[in-house]
CSV table of C-alpha atoms and ligand atoms in Angstrom, one decimal:
chain,number,residue,atom,x,y,z
A,1,MET,CA,52.5,107.6,141.4
A,2,LYS,CA,51.1,108.1,138.5
A,3,GLY,CA,47.4,108.2,137.5
A,4,LYS,CA,44.1,110.1,136.2
A,5,THR,CA,42.6,112.5,138.7
A,6,PHE,CA,39.3,114.5,138.4
A,7,ARG,CA,37.6,117.3,139.7
A,8,SER,CA,34.5,115.5,141.7
A,9,PRO,CA,35.2,113.2,144.4
A,10,TYR,CA,32.5,110.9,142.8
A,11,THR,CA,34.6,110.4,139.7
A,12,ASN,CA,38.2,110.2,141.9
A,13,VAL,CA,36.9,107.1,144.0
A,14,ILE,CA,35.7,105.4,141.1
A,15,HIS,CA,38.5,106.3,138.5
A,16,ALA,CA,41.4,108.1,140.0
A,17,GLY,CA,45.0,105.9,139.2
A,18,GLN,CA,42.7,103.1,137.8
A,19,GLU,CA,44.2,102.0,134.2
A,20,HIS,CA,41.6,99.2,132.1
A,21,ASP,CA,43.4,95.6,132.6
A,22,PRO,CA,46.3,96.2,129.9
A,23,GLN,CA,45.8,92.3,128.6
A,24,PHE,CA,41.8,92.1,127.8
A,25,GLY,CA,40.5,95.5,128.6
A,26,GLY,CA,38.8,94.2,131.9
A,27,VAL,CA,37.5,97.2,133.2
A,28,SER,CA,38.2,95.9,136.8
A,29,VAL,CA,41.7,95.3,137.8
A,30,PRO,CA,42.8,91.9,137.9
A,31,ILE,CA,43.9,90.0,140.9
A,32,TYR,CA,47.3,89.3,140.4
A,33,GLN,CA,46.9,86.2,142.8
A,34,THR,CA,50.8,85.3,142.8
A,35,SER,CA,53.5,85.6,145.2
A,36,THR,CA,56.3,85.8,142.9
A,37,PHE,CA,56.8,87.3,139.7
A,38,ALA,CA,59.2,85.8,136.9
A,39,PHE,CA,62.6,87.7,136.3
A,40,ARG,CA,63.1,89.0,132.6
A,41,ASP,CA,66.6,88.1,133.2
A,42,ALA,CA,69.2,87.7,135.3
A,43,ASP,CA,70.2,91.5,135.8
A,44,GLN,CA,66.6,92.4,137.5
A,45,GLY,CA,67.0,91.6,140.8
A,46,ALA,CA,70.0,94.3,140.5
A,47,ASP,CA,68.1,96.8,138.8
A,48,ARG,CA,66.3,97.3,142.0
A,49,PHE,CA,69.3,98.0,144.2
A,50,ALA,CA,71.0,100.0,142.0
A,51,GLY,CA,67.2,102.3,142.2
A,52,ARG,CA,66.5,101.4,138.3
A,53,ASP,CA,62.9,100.2,137.9
A,54,ALA,CA,62.8,96.6,138.6
A,55,GLY,CA,58.8,95.8,137.7
A,56,TYR,CA,57.4,93.7,139.9
A,57,ILE,CA,59.4,90.9,141.8
A,58,TYR,CA,57.7,89.7,145.0
A,59,THR,CA,54.4,90.6,146.4
A,60,ARG,CA,55.7,91.7,149.7
A,61,ILE,CA,57.7,94.5,148.0
A,62,GLY,CA,54.8,95.4,145.8
A,63,ASN,CA,52.0,93.8,143.2
A,64,PRO,CA,49.7,95.5,140.5
A,65,THR,CA,46.5,95.2,141.9
A,66,THR,CA,47.9,96.6,145.6
A,67,LYS,CA,49.3,99.4,143.4
A,68,ALA,CA,46.0,100.3,141.8
A,69,LEU,CA,44.7,100.5,145.4
A,70,GLU,CA,47.6,102.5,146.5
A,71,ASP,CA,47.3,105.1,143.8
A,72,ASN,CA,43.5,105.6,143.8
A,73,LEU,CA,44.2,106.2,147.7
A,74,ALA,CA,46.9,108.5,147.0
A,75,ILE,CA,45.1,110.6,144.8
A,76,LEU,CA,41.5,111.2,147.2
A,77,GLU,CA,43.9,111.9,149.9
A,78,GLY,CA,46.2,114.2,147.8
A,79,GLY,CA,49.4,112.3,148.8
A,80,CYS,CA,52.6,111.6,146.7
A,81,GLY,CA,52.0,107.8,147.4
A,82,ALA,CA,50.2,105.6,149.6
A,83,LEU,CA,51.1,101.9,151.0
A,84,ALA,CA,48.6,99.5,151.5
A,85,THR,CA,49.1,97.9,155.0
A,86,ALA,CA,47.9,94.3,156.4
A,87,THR,CA,45.4,96.1,158.8
A,88,GLY,CA,45.0,99.6,160.3
A,89,MET,CA,47.5,98.8,163.4
A,90,ALA,CA,50.1,98.0,160.6
A,91,ALA,CA,49.6,101.2,159.3
A,92,VAL,CA,49.9,102.7,162.7
A,93,THR,CA,52.9,100.7,163.6
A,94,THR,CA,54.4,101.0,160.0
A,95,VAL,CA,54.2,105.0,160.9
A,96,TYR,CA,55.6,104.5,164.5
A,97,THR,CA,58.6,102.3,163.7
A,98,ALA,CA,59.7,104.3,160.6
A,99,LEU,CA,59.5,107.8,161.9
A,100,LEU,CA,60.7,107.0,165.7
A,101,ASP,CA,64.2,106.4,166.9
A,102,LYS,CA,64.7,104.9,170.3
A,103,ASP,CA,64.2,107.4,173.0
A,104,SER,CA,62.5,109.8,171.0
A,105,HIS,CA,58.8,111.1,171.9
A,106,LEU,CA,55.1,111.3,170.8
A,107,ILE,CA,52.5,113.7,171.4
A,108,GLY,CA,49.2,111.6,170.7
A,109,THR,CA,45.7,112.3,171.2
A,110,ALA,CA,44.5,110.6,174.2
A,111,ALA,CA,40.8,109.7,173.0
A,112,CYS,CA,42.5,107.9,170.0
A,113,TYR,CA,41.7,104.0,169.0
A,114,GLY,CA,42.8,102.6,172.5
A,115,PRO,CA,45.4,100.0,170.7
A,116,SER,CA,47.2,102.9,168.7
A,117,ARG,CA,48.0,104.0,172.5
A,118,THR,CA,48.6,100.6,174.3
A,119,VAL,CA,51.0,99.6,171.3
A,120,MET,CA,53.1,102.5,172.2
A,121,GLU,CA,53.0,102.2,176.2
A,122,THR,CA,53.4,98.5,176.0
A,123,GLU,CA,55.6,97.5,173.0
A,124,PHE,CA,57.4,100.7,171.9
A,125,SER,CA,58.2,101.3,175.3
A,126,ARG,CA,60.4,98.5,175.6
A,127,PHE,CA,62.7,99.8,172.6
A,128,GLY,CA,63.2,103.6,175.2
A,129,VAL,CA,60.3,105.4,173.2
A,130,THR,CA,57.8,107.6,175.4
A,131,ALA,CA,54.6,109.2,174.6
A,132,ASP,CA,52.2,111.1,176.2
A,133,PHE,CA,48.7,110.8,175.1
A,134,ILE,CA,46.9,114.5,176.0
A,135,ASP,CA,43.7,116.0,175.5
A,136,THR,CA,44.9,117.6,171.7
A,137,SER,CA,42.3,119.9,171.3
A,138,ASP,CA,44.2,121.9,173.8
A,139,LEU,CA,47.2,123.1,172.0
A,140,GLY,CA,49.1,125.0,174.6
A,141,HIS,CA,49.2,121.6,176.4
A,142,VAL,CA,50.8,120.4,173.2
A,143,GLU,CA,53.2,122.9,173.1
A,144,ARG,CA,54.1,122.3,176.5
A,145,LEU,CA,54.9,118.7,176.2
A,146,ILE,CA,57.3,118.8,173.3
A,147,ARG,CA,60.6,118.4,174.3
A,148,PRO,CA,64.3,118.2,172.3
A,149,ASN,CA,63.6,114.6,171.4
A,150,THR,CA,59.9,114.8,170.7
A,151,ARG,CA,59.4,113.6,166.9
A,152,LEU,CA,55.9,113.1,166.2
A,153,LEU,CA,52.3,114.7,166.7
A,154,TYR,CA,49.8,111.5,166.3
A,155,ILE,CA,46.6,113.5,165.8
A,156,GLU,CA,43.6,111.3,165.8
A,157,THR,CA,40.7,113.8,164.8
A,158,PRO,CA,37.4,113.5,165.4
A,159,ALA,CA,38.8,111.2,167.9
A,160,ASN,CA,37.3,107.8,168.3
A,161,PRO,CA,35.2,107.7,170.1
A,162,THR,CA,34.7,110.8,171.9
A,163,LEU,CA,34.4,112.8,168.7
A,164,ILE,CA,36.3,115.7,169.9
A,165,LEU,CA,38.1,117.5,167.2
A,166,THR,CA,42.0,119.0,167.4
A,167,ASP,CA,42.9,122.0,164.9
A,168,LEU,CA,44.8,120.5,162.1
A,169,ARG,CA,45.9,123.9,160.8
A,170,ALA,CA,47.4,124.9,164.3
A,171,CYS,CA,48.9,121.7,164.8
A,172,ALA,CA,50.5,121.7,161.9
A,173,ARG,CA,52.0,125.5,162.5
A,174,LEU,CA,53.2,123.9,165.7
A,175,ALA,CA,54.6,121.2,164.4
A,176,LYS,CA,56.7,123.3,161.5
A,177,LYS,CA,58.0,125.6,164.5
A,178,HIS,CA,59.0,122.4,166.3
A,179,ASN,CA,60.2,120.7,163.4
A,180,LEU,CA,58.1,117.7,164.3
A,181,LEU,CA,56.3,115.3,161.8
A,182,LEU,CA,52.4,115.2,161.8
A,183,VAL,CA,50.6,112.1,161.5
A,184,VAL,CA,46.6,111.9,161.3
A,185,ASP,CA,44.4,109.0,161.4
A,186,ASN,CA,41.8,110.1,159.4
A,187,THR,CA,39.6,107.1,159.6
A,188,PHE,CA,36.4,108.6,161.3
A,189,SER,CA,36.2,111.1,158.3
A,190,SER,CA,37.7,109.3,155.1
A,191,PRO,CA,39.6,111.6,152.6
A,192,LEU,CA,36.1,112.9,151.1
A,193,LEU,CA,35.2,114.6,154.5
A,194,GLN,CA,39.0,116.1,155.5
A,195,ARG,CA,42.1,116.2,153.9
A,196,PRO,CA,45.0,116.3,156.4
A,197,LEU,CA,47.7,116.9,154.2
A,198,ASP,CA,46.1,119.7,152.6
A,199,LEU,CA,45.8,121.4,155.9
A,200,GLY,CA,49.7,120.9,156.7
A,201,ALA,CA,49.8,117.3,158.1
A,202,ASP,CA,53.3,115.1,156.9
A,203,VAL,CA,51.5,111.6,156.8
A,204,VAL,CA,47.9,110.6,156.9
A,205,LEU,CA,46.7,106.9,157.7
A,206,HIS,CA,43.4,104.9,157.7
A,207,SER,CA,42.3,102.1,159.0
A,208,LEU,CA,40.8,101.0,155.6
A,209,THR,CA,38.4,98.1,157.9
A,210,LYS,CA,36.1,101.2,158.3
A,211,PHE,CA,34.9,103.7,155.6
A,212,ILE,CA,36.8,102.8,152.9
A,213,ASN,CA,36.3,99.4,152.3
A,214,GLY,CA,33.0,99.9,153.9
A,215,HIS,CA,31.0,96.7,154.1
A,216,SER,CA,32.5,95.1,157.2
A,217,ASP,CA,34.0,92.1,155.0
A,218,VAL,CA,37.8,93.1,155.0
A,219,VAL,CA,40.6,94.2,157.0
A,220,GLY,CA,43.3,96.7,155.9
A,221,GLY,CA,45.2,100.2,156.5
A,222,VAL,CA,47.0,102.6,154.6
A,223,VAL,CA,49.6,105.2,154.9
A,224,ILE,CA,50.1,108.0,152.8
A,225,ALA,CA,52.8,110.7,152.8
A,226,ARG,CA,52.8,114.2,151.7
A,227,GLU,CA,56.5,113.9,150.4
A,228,GLU,CA,58.6,111.7,148.7
A,229,ALA,CA,61.4,111.5,151.2
A,230,LEU,CA,58.9,110.2,153.8
A,231,PHE,CA,57.2,108.0,151.4
A,232,LYS,CA,60.5,105.9,150.8
A,233,LYS,CA,61.3,105.8,154.7
A,234,LEU,CA,57.9,104.6,155.1
A,235,GLN,CA,57.9,102.3,152.3
A,236,LYS,CA,61.1,100.9,153.4
A,237,VAL,CA,60.4,99.7,156.9
A,238,LEU,CA,57.0,98.1,155.3
A,239,ARG,CA,58.7,95.9,153.3
A,240,LEU,CA,60.9,94.8,155.8
A,241,MET,CA,58.4,94.6,158.2
A,242,GLY,CA,56.1,92.8,156.3
A,243,GLY,CA,52.8,94.1,157.0
A,244,THR,CA,51.7,94.5,154.0
A,245,MET,CA,48.5,93.8,152.1
A,246,ASP,CA,47.3,91.0,150.1
A,247,PRO,CA,46.2,91.4,146.8
A,248,HIS,CA,43.1,89.6,147.0
A,249,GLN,CA,42.1,91.9,150.1
A,250,ALA,CA,43.3,94.8,147.9
A,251,TRP,CA,40.9,94.2,145.0
A,252,LEU,CA,38.3,93.8,147.9
A,253,VAL,CA,39.2,97.6,149.2
A,254,LEU,CA,39.0,98.4,145.6
A,255,ARG,CA,35.8,97.6,144.8
A,256,GLY,CA,34.6,99.2,148.3
A,257,VAL,CA,36.0,102.2,147.6
A,258,LYS,CA,34.1,103.0,144.2
A,259,THR,CA,30.8,103.6,146.4
A,260,LEU,CA,32.9,105.5,149.1
A,261,ALA,CA,31.2,108.8,147.9
A,262,LEU,CA,27.6,107.6,148.0
A,263,ARG,CA,27.8,105.5,151.3
A,264,VAL,CA,29.7,108.3,153.0
A,265,GLU,CA,27.3,110.9,152.3
A,266,LYS,CA,24.0,108.6,152.5
A,267,ALA,CA,24.8,107.7,156.0
A,268,GLN,CA,26.1,111.2,156.9
A,269,GLN,CA,22.5,112.2,155.8
A,270,GLY,CA,21.1,109.8,158.5
A,271,ALA,CA,23.4,110.7,161.4
A,272,ALA,CA,22.4,114.3,160.9
A,273,GLU,CA,18.6,113.2,161.3
A,274,LEU,CA,19.6,111.2,164.4
A,275,ALA,CA,21.7,113.4,166.4
A,276,PRO,CA,18.9,115.7,166.9
A,277,TYR,CA,16.4,113.3,167.3
A,278,LEU,CA,18.7,111.7,170.6
A,279,ALA,CA,19.9,114.9,171.7
A,280,ALA,CA,16.0,115.9,172.1
A,281,HIS,CA,15.2,112.2,173.8
A,282,PRO,CA,13.9,112.6,177.4
A,283,LYS,CA,16.0,109.3,178.2
A,284,VAL,CA,19.4,111.0,176.7
A,285,ALA,CA,21.7,112.9,179.0
A,286,TRP,CA,24.1,114.1,176.1
A,287,VAL,CA,24.9,113.7,172.4
A,288,ASN,CA,28.1,114.4,171.0
A,289,TYR,CA,28.3,114.7,166.6
A,290,PRO,CA,30.2,117.5,165.3
A,291,GLY,CA,27.6,118.3,163.1
A,292,LEU,CA,24.8,120.1,165.8
A,293,PRO,CA,25.7,123.1,167.0
A,294,SER,CA,26.3,122.1,170.7
A,295,HIS,CA,29.4,120.5,170.0
A,296,PRO,CA,32.2,122.5,171.5
A,297,GLN,CA,33.7,122.6,168.4
A,298,HIS,CA,31.2,123.0,165.5
A,299,GLU,CA,33.0,125.7,164.0
A,300,LEU,CA,36.1,123.7,164.1
A,301,ALA,CA,34.0,121.1,162.2
A,302,LYS,CA,33.0,123.6,159.7
A,303,SER,CA,36.3,124.9,158.9
A,304,GLN,CA,38.5,121.7,158.6
A,305,MET,CA,36.1,119.0,157.2
A,306,SER,CA,33.5,119.1,154.5
A,307,GLY,CA,30.9,117.2,156.2
A,308,PHE,CA,30.2,115.6,159.4
A,309,GLY,CA,30.7,112.0,159.3
A,310,SER,CA,28.0,109.6,160.6
A,311,MET,CA,29.3,108.7,163.8
A,312,ILE,CA,27.6,109.9,166.7
A,313,CYS,CA,28.1,109.4,170.8
A,314,PHE,CA,26.0,109.5,173.2
A,315,GLY,CA,25.1,108.3,177.2
A,316,LEU,CA,21.7,107.9,179.0
A,317,LYS,CA,20.2,109.5,181.9
A,318,GLY,CA,20.5,106.1,183.8
A,319,GLY,CA,24.3,106.2,182.9
A,320,TYR,CA,25.9,102.6,181.6
A,321,GLY,CA,22.6,100.6,183.6
A,322,ALA,CA,20.6,102.1,181.3
A,323,GLY,CA,22.8,101.6,178.2
A,324,LYS,CA,23.4,98.3,178.4
A,325,LYS,CA,20.1,97.8,178.3
A,326,MET,CA,19.8,99.9,175.4
A,327,ILE,CA,22.5,98.1,173.3
A,328,ASN,CA,21.2,94.6,174.2
A,329,ALA,CA,17.8,95.5,172.7
A,330,VAL,CA,18.8,96.8,169.4
A,331,LYS,CA,17.3,94.4,166.7
A,332,LEU,CA,18.6,96.4,163.2
A,333,CYS,CA,21.9,97.9,164.7
A,334,ALA,CA,24.5,95.2,165.1
A,335,LEU,CA,26.1,94.9,168.7
A,336,ALA,CA,29.5,95.1,167.7
A,337,VAL,CA,32.9,97.0,167.8
A,338,SER,CA,34.3,98.4,164.1
A,339,LEU,CA,32.4,101.0,162.0
A,340,GLY,CA,31.8,102.7,159.0
A,341,GLY,CA,30.2,99.7,157.3
A,342,ILE,CA,26.8,99.7,155.4
A,343,GLU,CA,25.4,98.6,158.2
A,344,SER,CA,25.1,100.5,161.3
A,345,LEU,CA,27.0,99.5,164.2
A,346,ILE,CA,26.5,100.1,168.1
A,347,GLN,CA,29.0,99.6,170.8
A,348,HIS,CA,30.1,100.7,174.3
A,349,PRO,CA,33.8,101.3,173.9
A,350,ALA,CA,34.7,101.0,178.0
A,351,SER,CA,33.9,97.3,177.4
A,352,MET,CA,34.8,96.8,173.9
A,353,THR,CA,37.1,98.9,172.1
A,354,HIS,CA,39.0,101.0,174.8
A,355,ALA,CA,38.9,97.7,177.7
A,356,GLY,CA,42.5,98.0,177.2
A,357,VAL,CA,43.2,101.7,177.9
A,358,PRO,CA,43.3,101.4,182.1
A,359,LYS,CA,40.2,103.3,183.5
A,360,GLU,CA,41.7,106.1,184.9
A,361,GLU,CA,43.4,107.0,181.6
A,362,ARG,CA,40.5,106.2,179.3
A,363,GLU,CA,38.0,108.4,181.6
A,364,GLY,CA,40.9,111.3,181.7
A,365,ALA,CA,40.3,110.8,177.4
A,366,GLY,CA,36.6,111.4,178.2
A,367,ILE,CA,35.5,107.8,177.3
A,368,THR,CA,33.3,107.6,180.3
A,369,ASP,CA,31.6,104.2,181.3
A,370,ASP,CA,28.1,105.8,180.1
A,371,LEU,CA,29.7,106.7,176.5
A,372,ILE,CA,27.7,104.7,173.5
A,373,ARG,CA,29.2,105.0,170.3
A,374,LEU,CA,26.9,104.5,167.3
A,375,SER,CA,28.5,104.3,163.4
A,376,VAL,CA,25.3,105.4,161.6
A,377,GLY,CA,25.0,102.8,158.3
A,378,CYS,CA,23.4,103.3,154.9
A,379,GLU,CA,19.9,102.1,156.2
A,380,GLY,CA,16.5,103.7,156.0
A,381,VAL,CA,16.6,106.4,159.0
A,382,GLU,CA,13.0,105.8,159.9
A,383,ASP,CA,14.1,102.2,160.5
A,384,LEU,CA,17.3,103.1,162.5
A,385,ARG,CA,14.9,105.9,164.3
A,386,ALA,CA,12.4,103.0,164.9
A,387,ASP,CA,15.3,100.6,166.2
A,388,LEU,CA,16.6,103.2,168.5
A,389,GLU,CA,13.2,104.1,169.9
A,390,GLN,CA,12.3,100.6,170.6
A,391,ALA,CA,15.8,100.4,172.4
A,392,LEU,CA,15.5,103.4,174.3
A,393,ASP,CA,11.8,102.2,175.5
A,394,LYS,CA,13.3,99.3,177.3
A,395,ALA,CA,16.2,101.2,178.7
B,1,LCS,N1,42.5,103.5,163.8
B,1,LCS,C1,41.4,104.4,164.2
B,1,LCS,C2,40.9,105.5,164.2
B,1,LCS,C3,40.3,102.7,164.3
B,1,LCS,O1,39.0,102.9,164.8
B,1,LCS,C4,41.0,101.5,164.1
B,1,LCS,C5,40.1,100.5,164.6
B,1,LCS,C6,42.5,101.5,163.8
B,1,LCS,C7,43.0,102.7,163.7
B,1,LCS,C8,43.0,100.1,163.8
B,1,LCS,O2,42.6,99.6,162.5
B,1,LCS,P1,42.4,97.8,162.2
B,1,LCS,O3,43.8,97.3,162.5
B,1,LCS,O4,41.5,97.2,163.4
B,1,LCS,O5,41.8,97.5,160.7
B,1,LCS,N2,39.0,100.3,165.1
B,1,LCS,C9,38.3,99.8,165.9
B,1,LCS,C10,37.3,100.4,166.4
B,1,LCS,O6,36.8,101.4,166.9
B,1,LCS,N3,36.5,98.8,166.8
B,1,LCS,O7,36.6,98.0,166.1
B,1,LCS,C11,38.1,98.2,165.4
């Protein structure tokens, strides 16, 4: 991976790994909207299989626009290389496929994005892979479940949607001790608020659909590895399985990432004001936000994150009945799945994002029926507060 790196994240999101268009000097990376590249001569194909630099051949294997995005994201996360994928789930399944063998075992965060767990339990199980999805904030429990065939610790922190944290440094020590790989889904923080590779993780992944693209108009994913050998293993699987990103999609995400620092900062300021407002509201039973001193892992958040982010979850005293009235009544926030967009989104995980996880497993993971998830966007906080206020009045 080549590319310029700067001191400030504000500079890195815009310039890291980026070159001006070599042909005309365009400041924006061009969209190389091509499926195939003309060979220099008949030897070019052989170069690739002989391990020599063969340049670009075919867009599933590599494309300059996609590569510009990958170089940027690898630098933001501090990895040796990044692989852009068609969706966040393609990033998750690339990791599972590349790093698990038949009959191997995974320990994952119970409160992770529902399909990351479902795909393991309904699809990978067909190939003999087993998994325990547990509360990974309990490291004693994690260690007790490690078996000779355990290969991966799959951690989501803060978790979707409970915002429970897992201690990444402690997980990295555990992974090292037992010769496991530590994979972290860093979607909720973005590399601006948490850099798992710096804390000892081996692989980081994101749904780019969320904060990194940030405009609710693209789906995408990325996998970033700390070391070359792991990167090559992931790259080989992604190229063969075909879940790679399209160049136009890559260009849109490159455009989105340039404002990541501005958006994360603004949305986080909004969440820091709305979380205490909700916590003090007479109709609200509980609020979970890592920035509140009442969050049970507030100190851990301070030690492994550089900011608390813009995701909040809460429950109303009237339970889901009241919550449903509230989310039906919002006018500015959109009642929608997804998160990390410039616009605020509100949703009910038990009936929306995590509906595919059986009720017992869902509740065991802390995803209770009353839980409402709010992704704070970049609107003015006074408007968001007014919207929540009028919706809570109707609850
Ligand atoms: N990882 C996390 C933490 C996610 O939140 C999501 C999607 C994914 C992976 C998968 O990414 P995708 O394939 O959708 O790009 N989370 C969603 C959510 O909470 N609501 O809708 C999608």
